[in-house]
Amino acid sequence: MPFVILHRKAVAAYLKMKQKLFPWLDRVFRDTDRKHIRRTKNIRLIPAYPDRRGGKLSYAEWAHVIGIFQTLLYQELTKKTGANILDIGCGTGLLGISSEPFVGDGGSYTGIDVMKEDIEFCKSHYSFQNYHFVHFDLANPTYAGSQSPELKPWPVSSGSQDMVTALSVWTHLSEKDAIFYFDEIARVLRKGGKAIITFFILDEVYESSLSRRSKAPGRYHNTNQVDWIFNKSAYQSKNWFTTPFAHHPEDAIGVTRAGLDMLLKSSGLSLTQFYQGNWKENPGVFFQDVLILKKD
Ligand SMILES: C[S@@+](CC[C@H](N)C(=O)[O-])C[C@H]1O[C@@H](n2cnc3c(N)ncnc32)[C@H](O)[C@@H]1O
């Protein structure tokens, strides 16, 4: 057999072995690493590789993103402890870990998600008494295609929450769902309450970054880089767009500035801070755009 073919086969076998090895290495690393965590106790809760979802698989990336949102929560919460935090699309609990220092004994963290499996995981993994996890029977073509298509309010009392969070959730909602559930944020927040919601906002920064949006090899090792180009209307919407790689529009949703203005107008929430995301190939706080909203 020619050397080149042998070499290719050896490389393919090595890569396959590395993939298989990763869950095992992760388990050994996490167990060892936990013993060395001195100052950031809550990150001991980071799940094992098979249970890290939400588009972030690496342990390091979970720890990094937990820290970003822990900082934002600290900045935005008026009550630094005993806060009631509602996390929409909680996945396997990344923001539950960021929220832990602020919930304390008097507060609560409620994670809601359409994925039954993730909610079952959260119930077994986060055993605090004031942590609640709710499976929400609503269809999302990407995550829970066969559930009920009927939009209904969250099972949460009006005016009961200090904070609503949604990390990478409105980036998976159609226009209809996005509007309905943005109004829900306003309903469940108390007066003066805040929300931290991430988006792909298609604004002038996005437009001006399009020329830099080609794959940039060599800058980082082993990048799985995707070109985030939202050029296909999602369900004939004028303001909600998806990408050419999406099988369902909900796989990746970007919203125009006019779409965001519609959400703000309909809900009555005010936009108090806009952190541009680094997905637009600009330095940013987080990958997606992070919007801070307030109920006046
Ligand atoms: C990209 S994941 C993010 C998960 C988690 N927030 C994180 O960052 O690790 C999107 C999550 O939103 C959930 N989701 C999608 N549509 C939803 C809806 N209408 N209501 C609640 N959760 C939803 C999905 O099931 C999925 O867990």
Coordinates of C-alpha atoms and ligand atoms in Angstrom, one line a residue:
M1 CA 0.0 0.0 0.0
P2 CA 1.4 3.4 -0.9
F3 CA 2.8 5.4 2.0
V4 CA 0.3 8.3 1.6
I5 CA -2.7 6.1 2.0
L6 CA -1.2 4.4 5.0
H7 CA -0.5 7.8 6.5
R8 CA -4.0 9.0 5.9
K9 CA -5.5 5.8 7.5
A10 CA -3.2 6.2 10.5
V11 CA -4.3 9.9 10.9
A12 CA -8.0 9.0 10.6
A13 CA -7.5 6.2 13.2
Y14 CA -5.7 8.6 15.6
L15 CA -8.5 11.2 15.3
K16 CA -11.2 8.6 15.9
M17 CA -9.3 7.3 19.0
K18 CA -9.0 10.9 20.3
Q19 CA -12.8 11.4 20.0
K20 CA -13.4 8.2 21.9
L21 CA -10.8 9.1 24.5
F22 CA -12.2 12.5 25.2
P23 CA -15.2 11.5 27.5
W24 CA -12.8 9.3 29.5
L25 CA -10.1 11.9 29.8
D26 CA -12.8 14.4 30.8
R27 CA -14.1 12.2 33.6
V28 CA -10.6 11.7 35.0
F29 CA -9.7 15.4 34.5
R30 CA -12.9 16.7 36.2
D31 CA -12.5 14.5 39.2
T32 CA -8.9 15.6 39.7
D33 CA -9.6 19.2 38.8
R34 CA -12.5 19.5 41.4
K35 CA -10.0 18.8 44.2
H36 CA -8.0 21.8 43.0
I37 CA -10.8 24.3 42.8
R38 CA -10.2 26.8 45.7
R39 CA -12.2 29.9 45.0
T40 CA -15.0 29.3 42.6
K41 CA -16.9 26.5 44.4
N42 CA -19.9 26.6 42.1
I43 CA -18.0 25.4 39.0
R44 CA -17.6 22.1 40.8
L45 CA -21.2 21.6 39.4
I46 CA -20.1 21.5 35.7
P47 CA -21.5 18.3 34.3
A48 CA -19.5 15.5 32.6
Y49 CA -18.9 15.7 28.9
P50 CA -22.0 13.8 27.8
D51 CA -24.3 16.2 29.7
R52 CA -22.7 19.4 28.6
R53 CA -25.0 20.8 26.0
G54 CA -26.1 24.2 24.6
G55 CA -23.5 24.3 21.8
K56 CA -20.7 24.3 24.3
L57 CA -19.0 21.0 24.9
S58 CA -15.6 21.8 26.4
Y59 CA -15.1 22.0 30.2
A60 CA -13.0 25.1 29.7
E61 CA -15.7 26.8 27.7
W62 CA -18.4 26.0 30.2
A63 CA -16.2 27.5 33.0
H64 CA -15.5 30.6 30.9
V65 CA -19.2 31.2 30.0
I66 CA -20.4 30.6 33.5
G67 CA -18.0 33.3 34.7
I68 CA -19.1 35.8 32.1
F69 CA -22.8 35.4 33.1
Q70 CA -22.0 35.3 36.8
T71 CA -20.4 38.8 36.3
L72 CA -23.4 40.1 34.3
L73 CA -25.8 38.7 36.9
Y74 CA -23.8 40.4 39.7
Q75 CA -23.8 43.7 37.8
E76 CA -27.5 43.6 37.0
L77 CA -29.1 42.2 40.1
T78 CA -30.2 44.8 42.7
K79 CA -30.5 42.0 45.3
K80 CA -27.2 40.3 45.4
T81 CA -28.5 37.4 47.4
G82 CA -32.0 35.8 47.8
A83 CA -32.8 36.6 44.2
N84 CA -35.5 34.9 42.2
I85 CA -34.0 33.9 38.9
L86 CA -36.0 32.3 36.0
D87 CA -33.8 30.7 33.3
I88 CA -35.6 30.0 30.0
G89 CA -34.1 27.2 27.9
C90 CA -31.9 26.1 30.8
G91 CA -30.5 23.1 28.9
T92 CA -28.3 21.2 31.4
G93 CA -28.0 24.1 33.8
L94 CA -25.1 26.3 32.8
L95 CA -26.8 29.5 34.0
G96 CA -28.0 27.6 37.1
I97 CA -24.3 27.4 38.0
S98 CA -23.7 31.1 37.3
S99 CA -26.8 32.0 39.4
E100 CA -25.9 29.9 42.5
P101 CA -24.1 32.6 44.4
F102 CA -27.1 35.0 44.1
V103 CA -29.9 32.7 44.9
G104 CA -28.7 32.0 48.5
D105 CA -31.2 30.6 51.0
G106 CA -34.1 33.1 50.4
G107 CA -34.2 33.0 46.7
S108 CA -35.0 30.6 43.9
Y109 CA -33.7 29.4 40.6
T110 CA -36.2 28.0 38.1
G111 CA -35.0 26.4 34.9
I112 CA -37.6 25.8 32.1
D113 CA -36.8 23.9 29.0
V114 CA -38.7 22.1 26.2
M115 CA -36.2 19.2 26.3
K116 CA -37.5 16.6 28.7
E117 CA -34.1 14.8 28.8
D118 CA -32.3 18.0 29.9
I119 CA -34.8 18.7 32.6
E120 CA -34.5 15.1 33.9
F121 CA -30.7 15.5 34.0
C122 CA -31.0 18.9 35.9
K123 CA -33.4 17.4 38.5
S124 CA -30.9 14.7 39.3
H125 CA -27.7 16.8 39.1
Y126 CA -28.7 20.0 41.0
S127 CA -30.1 19.0 44.4
F128 CA -30.5 22.4 46.1
Q129 CA -34.0 22.7 47.6
N130 CA -34.6 26.1 46.0
Y131 CA -33.7 24.9 42.5
H132 CA -36.8 23.9 40.4
F133 CA -36.8 22.4 36.9
V134 CA -39.8 22.4 34.7
H135 CA -40.3 20.5 31.4
F136 CA -42.4 22.8 29.1
D137 CA -44.5 21.0 26.6
L138 CA -44.0 23.2 23.6
A139 CA -42.7 22.4 20.1
N140 CA -39.4 23.7 18.8
P141 CA -38.5 22.1 15.5
T142 CA -34.7 21.9 16.4
Y143 CA -35.1 20.6 20.0
A144 CA -38.5 19.1 20.5
G145 CA -40.3 18.8 17.2
S146 CA -43.1 16.5 18.3
Q147 CA -44.4 18.5 21.2
S148 CA -47.5 20.8 21.4
P149 CA -47.5 23.7 18.9
E150 CA -49.7 25.8 21.2
L151 CA -48.0 28.8 22.7
K152 CA -48.9 29.1 26.3
P153 CA -47.7 31.1 29.3
W154 CA -44.9 29.8 31.4
P155 CA -46.1 28.3 34.7
V156 CA -44.6 31.3 36.7
S157 CA -46.6 33.9 38.7
S158 CA -46.8 37.5 37.3
G159 CA -44.3 39.9 38.9
S160 CA -42.5 37.2 40.8
Q161 CA -39.0 37.3 39.3
D162 CA -36.0 39.6 39.9
M163 CA -34.2 38.3 36.8
V164 CA -35.0 36.3 33.7
T165 CA -32.2 34.8 31.7
A166 CA -32.1 33.1 28.3
L167 CA -28.7 32.1 26.9
S168 CA -28.9 31.1 23.3
V169 CA -32.7 30.6 23.2
W170 CA -34.0 33.6 21.2
T171 CA -31.4 32.5 18.6
H172 CA -33.7 29.4 18.1
L173 CA -37.2 31.1 18.1
S174 CA -39.4 32.0 15.2
E175 CA -40.9 35.5 15.0
K176 CA -44.2 34.2 16.5
D177 CA -42.6 32.4 19.4
A178 CA -40.1 35.2 20.0
I179 CA -42.8 37.9 20.4
F180 CA -45.1 35.8 22.6
Y181 CA -42.3 34.8 25.0
F182 CA -40.7 38.3 25.1
D183 CA -44.1 39.5 26.4
E184 CA -43.9 36.7 28.9
I185 CA -40.6 38.1 30.2
A186 CA -42.3 41.4 31.0
R187 CA -45.2 39.6 32.7
V188 CA -43.1 37.5 35.1
L189 CA -40.6 40.2 36.1
R190 CA -41.3 42.4 39.1
K191 CA -41.2 46.2 38.5
G192 CA -37.5 47.1 38.2
G193 CA -36.6 43.5 37.4
K194 CA -34.0 42.8 34.7
A195 CA -33.5 40.2 31.9
I196 CA -30.3 39.0 30.3
I197 CA -31.1 37.6 26.8
T198 CA -28.7 36.7 24.0
F199 CA -29.4 37.2 20.3
F200 CA -27.8 37.3 16.9
I201 CA -28.8 40.9 16.1
L202 CA -28.4 41.8 12.4
D203 CA -27.5 45.5 12.7
E204 CA -24.9 47.8 11.2
V205 CA -22.0 46.1 13.0
Y206 CA -23.1 42.8 11.5
E207 CA -23.4 44.3 8.0
S208 CA -20.0 45.9 8.2
S209 CA -18.4 42.6 9.4
L210 CA -19.7 40.6 6.5
S211 CA -16.5 41.1 4.4
R212 CA -14.4 39.7 7.3
R213 CA -16.6 36.7 7.6
S214 CA -14.7 34.2 5.6
K215 CA -12.9 31.3 7.3
A216 CA -9.7 32.5 8.8
P217 CA -7.4 29.5 9.1
G218 CA -4.3 29.6 11.3
R219 CA -5.5 32.1 13.9
Y220 CA -6.6 29.4 16.3
H221 CA -5.8 25.7 16.3
N222 CA -8.5 23.3 15.2
T223 CA -11.3 25.8 14.8
N224 CA -14.8 24.5 13.9
Q225 CA -15.6 27.9 12.4
V226 CA -19.0 28.6 10.9
D227 CA -19.8 31.6 8.7
W228 CA -22.7 33.2 10.5
I229 CA -24.5 34.6 7.6
F230 CA -28.3 35.1 8.1
N231 CA -29.5 35.6 4.5
K232 CA -32.6 33.3 4.4
S233 CA -36.0 34.6 5.7
A234 CA -37.4 32.4 8.5
Y235 CA -41.0 31.5 7.6
Q236 CA -41.3 34.5 5.3
S237 CA -40.5 37.0 8.1
K238 CA -39.2 40.4 7.2
N239 CA -37.0 40.5 10.3
W240 CA -36.3 37.0 11.4
F241 CA -33.5 35.2 9.3
T242 CA -31.7 31.9 9.3
T243 CA -28.5 30.6 7.8
P244 CA -27.9 28.4 4.7
F245 CA -26.7 25.6 6.9
A246 CA -29.9 25.4 8.9
H247 CA -32.2 22.3 8.4
H248 CA -35.0 24.1 10.3
P249 CA -35.0 27.9 10.6
E250 CA -34.8 27.4 14.4
D251 CA -31.4 25.9 14.1
A252 CA -30.0 29.4 14.0
I253 CA -32.0 32.6 14.1
G254 CA -30.9 36.2 13.6
V255 CA -33.1 39.2 14.2
T256 CA -32.9 42.6 12.5
R257 CA -32.8 45.8 14.6
A258 CA -36.4 46.5 13.4
G259 CA -37.4 43.1 14.8
L260 CA -35.7 43.9 18.1
D261 CA -37.6 47.2 18.2
M262 CA -40.9 45.3 17.6
L263 CA -40.1 43.0 20.6
L264 CA -39.3 46.0 22.8
K265 CA -42.5 47.9 21.8
S266 CA -44.8 44.9 22.2
S267 CA -43.4 43.9 25.7
G268 CA -42.8 47.4 27.1
L269 CA -39.3 46.3 28.2
S270 CA -36.5 48.9 27.9
L271 CA -33.1 48.1 26.5
T272 CA -30.5 49.3 29.1
Q273 CA -27.3 47.8 27.7
F274 CA -26.2 46.1 24.5
Y275 CA -23.0 44.1 24.5
Q276 CA -22.0 43.3 20.9
G277 CA -21.1 39.6 20.4
N278 CA -17.7 38.5 19.0
W279 CA -19.6 36.3 16.4
K280 CA -19.5 39.6 14.4
E281 CA -15.7 39.2 14.4
N282 CA -15.3 42.2 16.8
P283 CA -14.0 42.0 20.4
G284 CA -17.0 41.3 22.6
V285 CA -18.1 40.2 26.1
F286 CA -19.5 36.9 24.8
F287 CA -20.0 35.1 21.5
Q288 CA -23.6 36.1 20.9
D289 CA -25.0 39.7 21.5
V290 CA -26.0 40.1 25.1
L291 CA -29.0 42.4 25.8
I292 CA -29.9 43.7 29.2
L293 CA -33.6 44.6 29.5
K294 CA -35.5 46.3 32.3
K295 CA -39.1 46.4 33.3
D296 CA -39.8 50.0 34.3
Ligands
LIG1 C1 -28.5 26.4 22.5 S1 -29.4 25.6 23.8 C2 -28.9 26.6 25.2 C3 -29.0 25.9 26.6 C4 -28.5 26.6 27.7 N1 -29.1 27.9 27.9 C5 -27.0 26.8 27.6 O1 -26.6 27.9 27.2 O2 -26.3 25.8 28.0 C6 -31.1 26.2 23.6 C7 -32.0 25.6 24.6 O3 -33.3 26.3 24.5 C8 -34.3 25.3 24.6 N2 -35.5 25.9 24.0 C9 -35.8 26.0 22.7 N3 -37.0 26.6 22.6 C10 -37.5 26.8 23.8 C11 -38.7 27.4 24.3 N4 -39.6 27.9 23.5 N5 -38.9 27.4 25.6 C12 -37.9 26.9 26.5 N6 -36.8 26.4 26.1 C13 -36.6 26.3 24.7 C14 -33.7 24.1 24.0 O4 -34.4 22.9 24.3 C15 -32.3 24.1 24.4 O5 -32.1 23.5 25.6

